[in-house]
Amino acid sequence: MDMTNSVGAARAAFASEKRCADAAARSCGCGKPIGPKNQTGYCRSCCARAKFHAPGVRERRLESIRRNFADPAYRAAHAERLRIASSTPKAIAARRQRGREQYRDVLSRPDVLARTQSPDARQKRGASITEARLGWCPADRREEYRVLIMTKKIPAAEARRIIEAEIAGTLEHGRREIASNELAARLRHERQQREAY
């Protein structure tokens, strides 16, 4: 019985040495060993890199992504998956931690603070926000829009319609011109009828 066990152990040891020798003989170009059944000759990361840089792969992948996102149902399902994944307590805690690290490592540095809190930077940021929110309104009409909203307390949608009615070429301006012309024609017609009697 001892003889059988020692023969089995010797065979196992020989097979193990052979596998080690084969694995040492088979390695990727980066130096990582690859298994005996590996057919590509690359380790996992080198294989992924080679596939990514293969001609046509990137184009096929982008075309597939574009085709999927052209479907509204797929896009809605994808947005829902992202919303669910990003609203888990673990994801929220991770975002909060990344924000703290970003502030600690980057945003609180004196050079960054000097660059982002300077009067020029604040003015540029304010102009950018104004352009994003009031891009529809010409620069010479923005103060008038602010007066309508802040001083006269007119709702933003109504104030926008009032301003757009003053801007030539907009739909509201066209509607206002048509209404004005209709009113003038009606008044003219009424005046002519009064003068006829």
mmCIF file of C-alpha atoms in Angstrom:
data_model
loop_
_atom_site.group_PDB
_atom_site.id
_atom_site.type_symbol
_atom_site.label_atom_id
_atom_site.label_comp_id
_atom_site.label_asym_id
_atom_site.label_seq_id
_atom_site.Cartn_x
_atom_site.Cartn_y
_atom_site.Cartn_z
ATOM 1 C CA MET A 1 0.000 0.000 0.000
ATOM 2 C CA ASP A 2 2.889 2.326 0.757
ATOM 3 C CA MET A 3 4.385 1.431 -2.591
ATOM 4 C CA THR A 4 1.243 2.493 -4.434
ATOM 5 C CA ASN A 5 1.047 5.787 -2.569
ATOM 6 C CA SER A 6 4.684 6.603 -3.237
ATOM 7 C CA VAL A 7 4.245 5.820 -6.960
ATOM 8 C CA GLY A 8 1.157 8.028 -7.083
ATOM 9 C CA ALA A 9 2.989 10.805 -5.267
ATOM 10 C CA ALA A 10 5.918 10.520 -7.670
ATOM 11 C CA ARG A 11 3.607 10.716 -10.672
ATOM 12 C CA ALA A 12 1.825 13.771 -9.196
ATOM 13 C CA ALA A 13 5.154 15.465 -8.493
ATOM 14 C CA PHE A 14 6.368 14.745 -12.057
ATOM 15 C CA ALA A 15 3.114 16.071 -13.557
ATOM 16 C CA SER A 16 3.355 19.195 -11.386
ATOM 17 C CA GLU A 17 6.985 19.797 -12.464
ATOM 18 C CA LYS A 18 5.960 19.304 -16.105
ATOM 19 C CA ARG A 19 3.093 21.815 -15.748
ATOM 20 C CA CYS A 20 5.448 24.318 -14.141
ATOM 21 C CA ALA A 21 7.983 23.826 -16.929
ATOM 22 C CA ASP A 22 5.256 24.210 -19.586
ATOM 23 C CA ALA A 23 3.919 27.333 -17.866
ATOM 24 C CA ALA A 24 7.400 28.828 -17.717
ATOM 25 C CA ALA A 25 7.898 28.043 -21.381
ATOM 26 C CA ARG A 26 4.532 29.628 -22.269
ATOM 27 C CA SER A 27 4.373 33.266 -21.317
ATOM 28 C CA CYS A 28 2.952 36.409 -22.825
ATOM 29 C CA GLY A 29 5.137 39.102 -24.331
ATOM 30 C CA CYS A 30 4.674 41.141 -21.145
ATOM 31 C CA GLY A 31 6.147 38.284 -19.074
ATOM 32 C CA LYS A 32 2.970 36.946 -17.476
ATOM 33 C CA PRO A 33 2.563 33.162 -17.673
ATOM 34 C CA ILE A 34 -0.263 31.797 -19.770
ATOM 35 C CA GLY A 35 -2.091 28.492 -19.419
ATOM 36 C CA PRO A 36 -1.498 25.431 -21.584
ATOM 37 C CA LYS A 37 -4.947 25.741 -23.194
ATOM 38 C CA ASN A 38 -4.441 29.395 -24.144
ATOM 39 C CA GLN A 39 -4.719 29.708 -27.926
ATOM 40 C CA THR A 40 -4.070 33.423 -28.358
ATOM 41 C CA GLY A 41 -0.565 33.563 -26.933
ATOM 42 C CA TYR A 42 -1.549 36.612 -24.851
ATOM 43 C CA CYS A 43 -2.428 37.061 -21.196
ATOM 44 C CA ARG A 44 -5.914 38.388 -20.426
ATOM 45 C CA SER A 45 -4.996 42.094 -20.315
ATOM 46 C CA CYS A 46 -2.780 41.934 -23.432
ATOM 47 C CA CYS A 47 -5.528 40.053 -25.290
ATOM 48 C CA ALA A 48 -8.081 42.750 -24.388
ATOM 49 C CA ARG A 49 -5.627 45.442 -25.495
ATOM 50 C CA ALA A 50 -4.947 43.657 -28.802
ATOM 51 C CA LYS A 51 -8.672 43.226 -29.475
ATOM 52 C CA PHE A 52 -9.340 46.892 -28.679
ATOM 53 C CA HIS A 53 -6.684 48.060 -31.135
ATOM 54 C CA ALA A 54 -7.619 45.594 -33.867
ATOM 55 C CA PRO A 55 -8.836 47.344 -37.036
ATOM 56 C CA GLY A 56 -12.591 47.714 -37.244
ATOM 57 C CA VAL A 57 -13.341 46.657 -33.656
ATOM 58 C CA ARG A 58 -13.749 50.185 -32.337
ATOM 59 C CA GLU A 59 -15.974 51.194 -35.268
ATOM 60 C CA ARG A 60 -18.193 48.126 -34.818
ATOM 61 C CA ARG A 61 -18.473 48.788 -31.094
ATOM 62 C CA LEU A 62 -19.397 52.471 -31.604
ATOM 63 C CA GLU A 63 -21.906 51.565 -34.308
ATOM 64 C CA SER A 64 -23.545 49.068 -31.949
ATOM 65 C CA ILE A 65 -23.714 51.670 -29.157
ATOM 66 C CA ARG A 66 -25.244 54.249 -31.515
ATOM 67 C CA ARG A 67 -27.788 51.705 -32.787
ATOM 68 C CA ASN A 68 -28.799 50.765 -29.235
ATOM 69 C CA PHE A 69 -29.138 54.369 -28.043
ATOM 70 C CA ALA A 70 -31.221 55.297 -31.103
ATOM 71 C CA ASP A 71 -33.971 53.099 -29.640
ATOM 72 C CA PRO A 72 -35.974 55.195 -27.111
ATOM 73 C CA ALA A 73 -36.940 52.118 -25.090
ATOM 74 C CA TYR A 74 -33.295 51.068 -24.691
ATOM 75 C CA ARG A 75 -32.291 54.628 -23.783
ATOM 76 C CA ALA A 76 -35.061 54.860 -21.153
ATOM 77 C CA ALA A 77 -34.146 51.463 -19.692
ATOM 78 C CA HIS A 78 -30.467 52.477 -19.576
ATOM 79 C CA ALA A 79 -31.326 55.752 -17.804
ATOM 80 C CA GLU A 80 -33.448 53.851 -15.294
ATOM 81 C CA ARG A 81 -30.635 51.363 -14.616
ATOM 82 C CA LEU A 82 -28.215 54.251 -14.034
ATOM 83 C CA ARG A 83 -30.695 56.025 -11.754
ATOM 84 C CA ILE A 84 -31.205 52.895 -9.667
ATOM 85 C CA ALA A 85 -27.486 52.118 -9.515
ATOM 86 C CA SER A 86 -26.542 55.659 -8.541
ATOM 87 C CA SER A 87 -29.216 55.984 -5.863
ATOM 88 C CA THR A 88 -28.063 53.106 -3.681
ATOM 89 C CA PRO A 89 -26.649 54.092 -0.281
ATOM 90 C CA LYS A 90 -23.299 52.612 -1.255
ATOM 91 C CA ALA A 91 -23.100 54.713 -4.452
ATOM 92 C CA ILE A 92 -24.163 57.860 -2.600
ATOM 93 C CA ALA A 93 -21.519 57.264 0.072
ATOM 94 C CA ALA A 94 -18.874 56.651 -2.603
ATOM 95 C CA ARG A 95 -19.796 59.909 -4.406
ATOM 96 C CA ARG A 96 -19.687 61.807 -1.129
ATOM 97 C CA GLN A 97 -16.274 60.314 -0.317
ATOM 98 C CA ARG A 98 -14.919 61.198 -3.790
ATOM 99 C CA GLY A 99 -16.164 64.755 -3.291
ATOM 100 C CA ARG A 100 -14.394 65.015 0.057
ATOM 101 C CA GLU A 101 -11.188 63.655 -1.458
ATOM 102 C CA GLN A 102 -11.471 66.052 -4.409
ATOM 103 C CA TYR A 103 -11.895 68.988 -2.041
ATOM 104 C CA ARG A 104 -9.079 67.835 0.253
ATOM 105 C CA ASP A 105 -6.594 67.039 -2.523
ATOM 106 C CA VAL A 106 -7.401 69.611 -5.222
ATOM 107 C CA LEU A 107 -10.046 72.235 -4.529
ATOM 108 C CA SER A 108 -8.616 73.483 -1.240
ATOM 109 C CA ARG A 109 -5.108 74.061 -2.613
ATOM 110 C CA PRO A 110 -4.111 77.765 -2.471
ATOM 111 C CA ASP A 111 -3.258 77.922 -6.186
ATOM 112 C CA VAL A 112 -6.642 76.462 -7.165
ATOM 113 C CA LEU A 113 -8.487 78.760 -4.763
ATOM 114 C CA ALA A 114 -6.641 81.785 -6.158
ATOM 115 C CA ARG A 115 -7.503 80.725 -9.700
ATOM 116 C CA THR A 116 -11.185 79.890 -9.095
ATOM 117 C CA GLN A 117 -12.116 82.598 -6.581
ATOM 118 C CA SER A 118 -10.419 85.544 -8.291
ATOM 119 C CA PRO A 119 -12.712 88.411 -9.375
ATOM 120 C CA ASP A 120 -12.029 87.663 -13.050
ATOM 121 C CA ALA A 121 -12.911 83.992 -12.634
ATOM 122 C CA ARG A 122 -16.108 84.820 -10.731
ATOM 123 C CA GLN A 123 -17.139 87.349 -13.386
ATOM 124 C CA LYS A 124 -16.456 84.842 -16.169
ATOM 125 C CA ARG A 125 -18.418 82.147 -14.319
ATOM 126 C CA GLY A 126 -21.345 84.530 -13.807
ATOM 127 C CA ALA A 127 -21.348 85.468 -17.494
ATOM 128 C CA SER A 128 -21.272 81.794 -18.445
ATOM 129 C CA ILE A 129 -24.240 80.988 -16.176
ATOM 130 C CA THR A 130 -26.180 83.969 -17.512
ATOM 131 C CA GLU A 131 -25.500 82.893 -21.094
ATOM 132 C CA ALA A 132 -26.645 79.360 -20.325
ATOM 133 C CA ARG A 133 -29.881 80.474 -18.663
ATOM 134 C CA LEU A 134 -30.712 83.519 -20.784
ATOM 135 C CA GLY A 135 -29.189 82.541 -24.113
ATOM 136 C CA TRP A 136 -32.555 83.075 -25.803
ATOM 137 C CA CYS A 137 -32.663 86.732 -24.665
ATOM 138 C CA PRO A 138 -30.547 89.367 -26.447
ATOM 139 C CA ALA A 139 -27.987 91.058 -24.196
ATOM 140 C CA ASP A 140 -29.683 94.464 -24.490
ATOM 141 C CA ARG A 141 -33.024 93.005 -23.248
ATOM 142 C CA ARG A 142 -31.695 91.003 -20.265
ATOM 143 C CA GLU A 143 -31.980 93.882 -17.809
ATOM 144 C CA GLU A 144 -35.589 94.433 -18.877
ATOM 145 C CA TYR A 145 -36.267 90.713 -18.324
ATOM 146 C CA ARG A 146 -34.722 90.907 -14.823
ATOM 147 C CA VAL A 147 -36.904 93.929 -13.968
ATOM 148 C CA LEU A 148 -40.032 92.060 -15.084
ATOM 149 C CA ILE A 149 -39.166 89.061 -12.926
ATOM 150 C CA MET A 150 -37.620 90.690 -9.849
ATOM 151 C CA THR A 151 -39.402 94.022 -9.534
ATOM 152 C CA LYS A 152 -42.776 93.426 -11.166
ATOM 153 C CA LYS A 153 -42.935 89.766 -9.986
ATOM 154 C CA ILE A 154 -44.130 88.501 -13.374
ATOM 155 C CA PRO A 155 -43.695 84.710 -13.805
ATOM 156 C CA ALA A 156 -40.637 83.766 -15.874
ATOM 157 C CA ALA A 157 -42.641 82.140 -18.702
ATOM 158 C CA GLU A 158 -44.841 85.205 -19.100
ATOM 159 C CA ALA A 159 -41.854 87.562 -18.890
ATOM 160 C CA ARG A 160 -40.156 85.534 -21.596
ATOM 161 C CA ARG A 161 -43.218 85.864 -23.841
ATOM 162 C CA ILE A 162 -43.229 89.645 -23.255
ATOM 163 C CA ILE A 163 -39.533 89.954 -24.175
ATOM 164 C CA GLU A 164 -39.836 87.641 -27.185
ATOM 165 C CA ALA A 165 -42.737 89.731 -28.447
ATOM 166 C CA GLU A 166 -40.287 92.654 -28.646
ATOM 167 C CA ILE A 167 -37.594 90.701 -30.525
ATOM 168 C CA ALA A 168 -37.997 90.801 -34.303
ATOM 169 C CA GLY A 169 -37.954 87.408 -36.006
ATOM 170 C CA THR A 170 -39.355 85.407 -33.095
ATOM 171 C CA LEU A 171 -42.682 83.597 -33.117
ATOM 172 C CA GLU A 172 -44.066 85.798 -30.345
ATOM 173 C CA HIS A 173 -43.074 88.936 -32.288
ATOM 174 C CA GLY A 174 -44.882 87.579 -35.340
ATOM 175 C CA ARG A 175 -48.006 86.852 -33.299
ATOM 176 C CA ARG A 176 -47.869 90.345 -31.831
ATOM 177 C CA GLU A 177 -47.490 91.919 -35.282
ATOM 178 C CA ILE A 178 -50.447 89.926 -36.625
ATOM 179 C CA ALA A 179 -52.597 90.860 -33.624
ATOM 180 C CA SER A 180 -51.576 94.504 -34.012
ATOM 181 C CA ASN A 181 -52.414 94.497 -37.723
ATOM 182 C CA GLU A 182 -55.759 92.795 -37.073
ATOM 183 C CA LEU A 183 -56.602 95.383 -34.408
ATOM 184 C CA ALA A 184 -55.630 98.256 -36.729
ATOM 185 C CA ALA A 185 -57.749 96.788 -39.558
ATOM 186 C CA ARG A 186 -60.733 96.314 -37.245
ATOM 187 C CA LEU A 187 -60.446 99.889 -35.906
ATOM 188 C CA ARG A 188 -60.097 101.234 -39.445
ATOM 189 C CA HIS A 189 -63.164 99.274 -40.556
ATOM 190 C CA GLU A 190 -65.201 100.564 -37.576
ATOM 191 C CA ARG A 191 -64.085 104.154 -38.273
ATOM 192 C CA GLN A 192 -65.062 103.818 -41.940
ATOM 193 C CA GLN A 193 -68.465 102.491 -40.955
ATOM 194 C CA ARG A 194 -69.038 105.407 -38.547
ATOM 195 C CA GLU A 195 -67.963 107.922 -41.189
ATOM 196 C CA ALA A 196 -70.269 106.299 -43.783
ATOM 197 C CA TYR A 197 -73.380 107.279 -41.769
#
